Short mmCIF file of C-alpha atoms in Angstrom, two decimals:
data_model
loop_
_atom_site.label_atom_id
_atom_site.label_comp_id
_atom_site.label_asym_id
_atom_site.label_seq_id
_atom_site.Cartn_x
_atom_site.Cartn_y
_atom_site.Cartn_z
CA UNK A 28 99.20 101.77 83.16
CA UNK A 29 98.02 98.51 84.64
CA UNK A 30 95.49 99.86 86.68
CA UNK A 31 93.87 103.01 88.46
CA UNK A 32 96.44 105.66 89.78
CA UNK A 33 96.03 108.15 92.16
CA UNK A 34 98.04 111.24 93.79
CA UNK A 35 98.30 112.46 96.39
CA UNK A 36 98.35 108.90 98.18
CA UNK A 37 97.91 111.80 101.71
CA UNK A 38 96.89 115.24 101.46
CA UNK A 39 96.95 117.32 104.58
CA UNK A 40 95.51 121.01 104.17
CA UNK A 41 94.67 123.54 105.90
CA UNK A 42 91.03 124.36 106.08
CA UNK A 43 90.06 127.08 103.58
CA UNK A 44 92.93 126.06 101.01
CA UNK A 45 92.46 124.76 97.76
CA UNK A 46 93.07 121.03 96.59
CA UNK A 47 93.70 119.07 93.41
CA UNK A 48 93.56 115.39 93.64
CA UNK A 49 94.62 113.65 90.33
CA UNK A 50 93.13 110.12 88.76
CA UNK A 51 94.51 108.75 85.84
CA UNK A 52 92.27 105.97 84.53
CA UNK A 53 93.28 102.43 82.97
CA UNK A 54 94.58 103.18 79.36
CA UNK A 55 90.88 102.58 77.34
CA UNK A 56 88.40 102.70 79.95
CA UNK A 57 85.99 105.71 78.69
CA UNK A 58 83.99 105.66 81.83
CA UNK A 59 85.37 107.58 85.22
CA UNK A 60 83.91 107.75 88.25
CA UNK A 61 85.08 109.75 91.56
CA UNK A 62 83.47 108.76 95.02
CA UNK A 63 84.04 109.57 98.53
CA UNK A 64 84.12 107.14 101.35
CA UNK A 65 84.13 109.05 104.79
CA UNK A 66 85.29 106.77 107.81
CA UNK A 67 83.37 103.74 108.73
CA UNK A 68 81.29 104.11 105.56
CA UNK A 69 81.19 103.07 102.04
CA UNK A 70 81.81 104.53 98.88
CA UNK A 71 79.79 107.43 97.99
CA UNK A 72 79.53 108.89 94.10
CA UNK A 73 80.39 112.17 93.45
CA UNK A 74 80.73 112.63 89.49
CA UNK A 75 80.65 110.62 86.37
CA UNK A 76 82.88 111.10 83.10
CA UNK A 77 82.68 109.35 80.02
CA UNK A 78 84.96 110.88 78.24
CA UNK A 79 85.21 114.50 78.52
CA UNK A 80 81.96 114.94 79.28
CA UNK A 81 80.16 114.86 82.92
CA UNK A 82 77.44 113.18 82.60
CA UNK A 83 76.43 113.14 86.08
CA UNK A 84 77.69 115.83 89.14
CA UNK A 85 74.62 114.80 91.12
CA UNK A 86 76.68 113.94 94.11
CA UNK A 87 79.40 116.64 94.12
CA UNK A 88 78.08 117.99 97.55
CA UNK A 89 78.67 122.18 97.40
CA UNK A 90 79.61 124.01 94.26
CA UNK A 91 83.15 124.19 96.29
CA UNK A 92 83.54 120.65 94.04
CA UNK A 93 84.79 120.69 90.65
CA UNK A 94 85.96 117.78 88.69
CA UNK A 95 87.09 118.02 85.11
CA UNK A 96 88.48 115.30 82.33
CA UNK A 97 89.29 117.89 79.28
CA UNK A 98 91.01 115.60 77.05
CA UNK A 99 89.11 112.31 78.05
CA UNK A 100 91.69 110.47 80.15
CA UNK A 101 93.03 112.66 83.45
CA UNK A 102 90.72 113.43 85.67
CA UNK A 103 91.32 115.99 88.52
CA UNK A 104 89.01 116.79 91.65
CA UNK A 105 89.16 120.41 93.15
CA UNK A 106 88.07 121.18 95.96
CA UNK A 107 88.16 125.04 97.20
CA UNK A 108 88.22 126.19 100.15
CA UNK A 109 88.27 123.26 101.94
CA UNK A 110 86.58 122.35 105.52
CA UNK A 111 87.14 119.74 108.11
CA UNK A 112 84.01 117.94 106.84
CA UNK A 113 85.80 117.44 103.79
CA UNK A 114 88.00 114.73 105.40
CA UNK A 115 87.67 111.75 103.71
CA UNK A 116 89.33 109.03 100.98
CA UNK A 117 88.46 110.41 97.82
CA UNK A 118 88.10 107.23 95.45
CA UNK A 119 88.93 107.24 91.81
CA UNK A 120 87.39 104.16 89.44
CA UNK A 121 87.43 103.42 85.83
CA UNK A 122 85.53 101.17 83.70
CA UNK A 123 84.93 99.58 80.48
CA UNK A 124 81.38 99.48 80.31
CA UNK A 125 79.77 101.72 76.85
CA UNK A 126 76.32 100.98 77.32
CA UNK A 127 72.97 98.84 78.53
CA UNK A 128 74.32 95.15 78.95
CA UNK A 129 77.82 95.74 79.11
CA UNK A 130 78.32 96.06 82.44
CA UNK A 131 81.74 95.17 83.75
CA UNK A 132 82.37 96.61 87.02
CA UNK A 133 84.64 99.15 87.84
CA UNK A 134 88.73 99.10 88.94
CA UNK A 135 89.29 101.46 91.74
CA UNK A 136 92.51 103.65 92.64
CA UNK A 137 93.85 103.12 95.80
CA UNK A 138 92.46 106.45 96.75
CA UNK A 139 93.75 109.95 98.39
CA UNK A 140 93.21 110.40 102.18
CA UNK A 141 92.53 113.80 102.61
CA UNK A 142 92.76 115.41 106.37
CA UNK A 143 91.21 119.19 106.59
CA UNK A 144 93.00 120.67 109.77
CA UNK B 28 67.33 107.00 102.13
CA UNK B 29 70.31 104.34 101.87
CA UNK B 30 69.13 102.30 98.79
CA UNK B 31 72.23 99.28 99.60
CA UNK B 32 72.16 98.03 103.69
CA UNK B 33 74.67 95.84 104.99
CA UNK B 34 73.37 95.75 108.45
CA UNK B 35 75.89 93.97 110.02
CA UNK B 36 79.25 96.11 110.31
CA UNK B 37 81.46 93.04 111.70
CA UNK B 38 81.77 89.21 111.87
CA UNK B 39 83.84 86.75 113.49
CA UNK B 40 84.39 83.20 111.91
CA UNK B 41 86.58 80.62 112.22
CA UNK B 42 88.91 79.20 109.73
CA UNK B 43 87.53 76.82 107.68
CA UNK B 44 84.31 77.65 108.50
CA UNK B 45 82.04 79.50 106.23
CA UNK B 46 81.48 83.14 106.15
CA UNK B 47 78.07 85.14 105.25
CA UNK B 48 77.42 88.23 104.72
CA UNK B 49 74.21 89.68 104.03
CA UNK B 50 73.16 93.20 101.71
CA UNK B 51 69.32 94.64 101.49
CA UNK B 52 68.34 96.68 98.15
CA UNK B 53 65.53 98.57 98.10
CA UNK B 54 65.37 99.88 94.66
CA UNK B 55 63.82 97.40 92.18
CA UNK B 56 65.45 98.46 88.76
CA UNK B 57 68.90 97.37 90.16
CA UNK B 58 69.96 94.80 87.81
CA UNK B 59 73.50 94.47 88.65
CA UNK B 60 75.36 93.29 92.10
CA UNK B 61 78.75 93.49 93.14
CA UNK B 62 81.14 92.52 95.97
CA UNK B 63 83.99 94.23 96.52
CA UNK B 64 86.44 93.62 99.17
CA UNK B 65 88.67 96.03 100.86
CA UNK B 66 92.32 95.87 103.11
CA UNK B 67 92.87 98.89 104.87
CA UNK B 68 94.93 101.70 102.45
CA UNK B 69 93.97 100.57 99.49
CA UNK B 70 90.81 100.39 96.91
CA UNK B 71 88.30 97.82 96.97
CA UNK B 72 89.00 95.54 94.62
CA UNK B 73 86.50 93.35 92.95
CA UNK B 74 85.27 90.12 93.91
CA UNK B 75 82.32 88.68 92.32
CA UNK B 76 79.45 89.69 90.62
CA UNK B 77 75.68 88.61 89.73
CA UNK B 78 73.09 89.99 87.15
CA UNK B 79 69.50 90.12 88.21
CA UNK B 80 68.38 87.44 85.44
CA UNK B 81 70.35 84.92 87.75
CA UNK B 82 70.28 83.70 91.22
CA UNK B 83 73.65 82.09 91.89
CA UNK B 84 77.18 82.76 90.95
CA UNK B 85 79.86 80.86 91.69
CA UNK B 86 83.81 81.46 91.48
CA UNK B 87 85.84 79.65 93.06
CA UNK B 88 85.49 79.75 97.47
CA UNK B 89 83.11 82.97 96.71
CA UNK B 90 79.20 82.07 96.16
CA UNK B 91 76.72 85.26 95.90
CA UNK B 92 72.89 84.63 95.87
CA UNK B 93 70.44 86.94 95.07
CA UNK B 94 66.73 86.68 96.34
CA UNK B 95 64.85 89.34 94.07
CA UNK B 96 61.49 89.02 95.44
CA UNK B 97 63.23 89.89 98.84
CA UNK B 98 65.71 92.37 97.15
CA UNK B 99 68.41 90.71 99.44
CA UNK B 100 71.69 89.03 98.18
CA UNK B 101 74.58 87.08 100.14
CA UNK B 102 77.87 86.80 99.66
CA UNK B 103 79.33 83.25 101.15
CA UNK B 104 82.63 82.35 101.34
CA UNK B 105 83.64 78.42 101.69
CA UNK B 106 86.29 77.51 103.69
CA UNK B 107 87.21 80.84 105.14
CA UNK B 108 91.13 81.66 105.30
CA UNK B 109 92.78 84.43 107.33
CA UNK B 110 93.51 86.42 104.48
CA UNK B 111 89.83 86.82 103.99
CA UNK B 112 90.01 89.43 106.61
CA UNK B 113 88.70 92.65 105.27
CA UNK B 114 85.87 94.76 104.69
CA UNK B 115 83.11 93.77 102.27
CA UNK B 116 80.38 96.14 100.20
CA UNK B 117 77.87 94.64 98.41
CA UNK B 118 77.21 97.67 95.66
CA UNK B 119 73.89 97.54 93.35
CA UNK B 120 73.81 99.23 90.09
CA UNK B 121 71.26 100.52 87.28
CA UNK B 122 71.89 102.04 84.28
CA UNK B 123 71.46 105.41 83.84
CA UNK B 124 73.41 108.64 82.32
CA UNK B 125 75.33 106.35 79.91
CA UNK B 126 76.49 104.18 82.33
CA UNK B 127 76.47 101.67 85.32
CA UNK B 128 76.53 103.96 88.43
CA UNK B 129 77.31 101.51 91.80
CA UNK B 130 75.54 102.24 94.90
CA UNK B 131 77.54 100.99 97.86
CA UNK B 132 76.47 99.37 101.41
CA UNK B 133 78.23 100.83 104.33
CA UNK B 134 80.47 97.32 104.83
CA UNK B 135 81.34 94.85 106.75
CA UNK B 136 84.10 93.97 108.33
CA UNK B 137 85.01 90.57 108.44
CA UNK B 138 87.53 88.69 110.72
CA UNK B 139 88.80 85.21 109.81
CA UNK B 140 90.47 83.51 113.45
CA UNK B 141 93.15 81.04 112.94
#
């Protein structure tokens, strides 16, 4: 697609249910990034893919947080057993950028709000 | 330890006027400086951008700076229009783990009165 998709737009749960939020990246873009932006703050990074592989969980903040990209495009972010202070916009981005000196930016989703009641 | 500050979370201009908005780094092997701006439900989208090997960058009414010694950058934007209401993060990168990972400032919020 033309640029960074994201679903649920709204995700309501209840706390101590499970959620999937889906990202599907621009068509080419090897490099996917999740981050979480809580109210009146910015982004913060969770998890890096390039490709398949996570390269980088260092943010992912309990091991409640899983993210997976198995075939190198879809990415998902679980989160189990949710809690209230999971409430936040969870922020999908994809970029084109393959190494040192190529550094392009990234193209953001229009996120999922997600409200732990 | 917030590596990106934007210490001012709001400003008020007036159309036409220009609009600045200020972002502190603290970590020196950040090479790589965004703006993004963002309208309420959706992603930020990109604005402008600046490398560390330059100090100005220019596109269009959008004008960042960067001032490595003082590890401080600005983002002005001449004349300012309504529509430039929004929030902007400044965002610093480095690369590491294969990639360029973005660290964002907190935002600002910026009002443009007619």
């Amino acid at each position: 697609g033309a640029g960074v998709s994201q679903s649920p737009r709204y995700k309501v749960a209840k706390r101590g249910q499970d959620v999937a939020l889906r990202c599907d990246p621009i068509s080419g873009h090897v490099s996917l990034f999740w981050y979480q932006q809580a109210l009146g703050q910015g982004p913060e990074f969770l998890t890096y893919f390039q490709n398949e592989a996570q390269l980088d969980k260092s943010g992912l903040p309990s091991d409640r947080f899983f993210a997976e990209r198995p075939e190198g495009s879809v990415s998902t972010l679980k989160i189990q057993r949710t809690q209230q202070e999971d409430s936040a916009v969870y922020l999908c981005a994809s970029s084109f950028s393959r190494g040192p000196g190529q550094n392009y930016g990234y193209t953001f989703g229009s996120g999922t709000r997600l409200t732990v009641v | 330890d917030q590596q990106v500050k934007q210490n001012s979370p709001s400003l008020s201009v007036q159309e036409g006027r220009i609009s600045i908005l200020n972002c502190d780094y603290t970590n020196s092997m950040f090479d790589y400086f965004l703006w993004y701006k963002k309208y309420p439900a959706e992603g930020p989208t990109f604005l402008i951008s600046i490398s560390s090997i330059k100090d100005k960058n220019e596109d269009g009414r959008f004008t960042v700076f960067l001032n490595k010694s003082a590890k401080h950058l600005s983002l002005h934007i001449v004349p300012s229009q309504p529509g430039d209401s929004a929030v902007y993060f400044c965002a610093a990168s480095a690369y590491t783990s294969g990639t360029y990972k973005y660290i964002f400032g907190t935002g600002t919020r910026l009002k443009v009165l007619a």
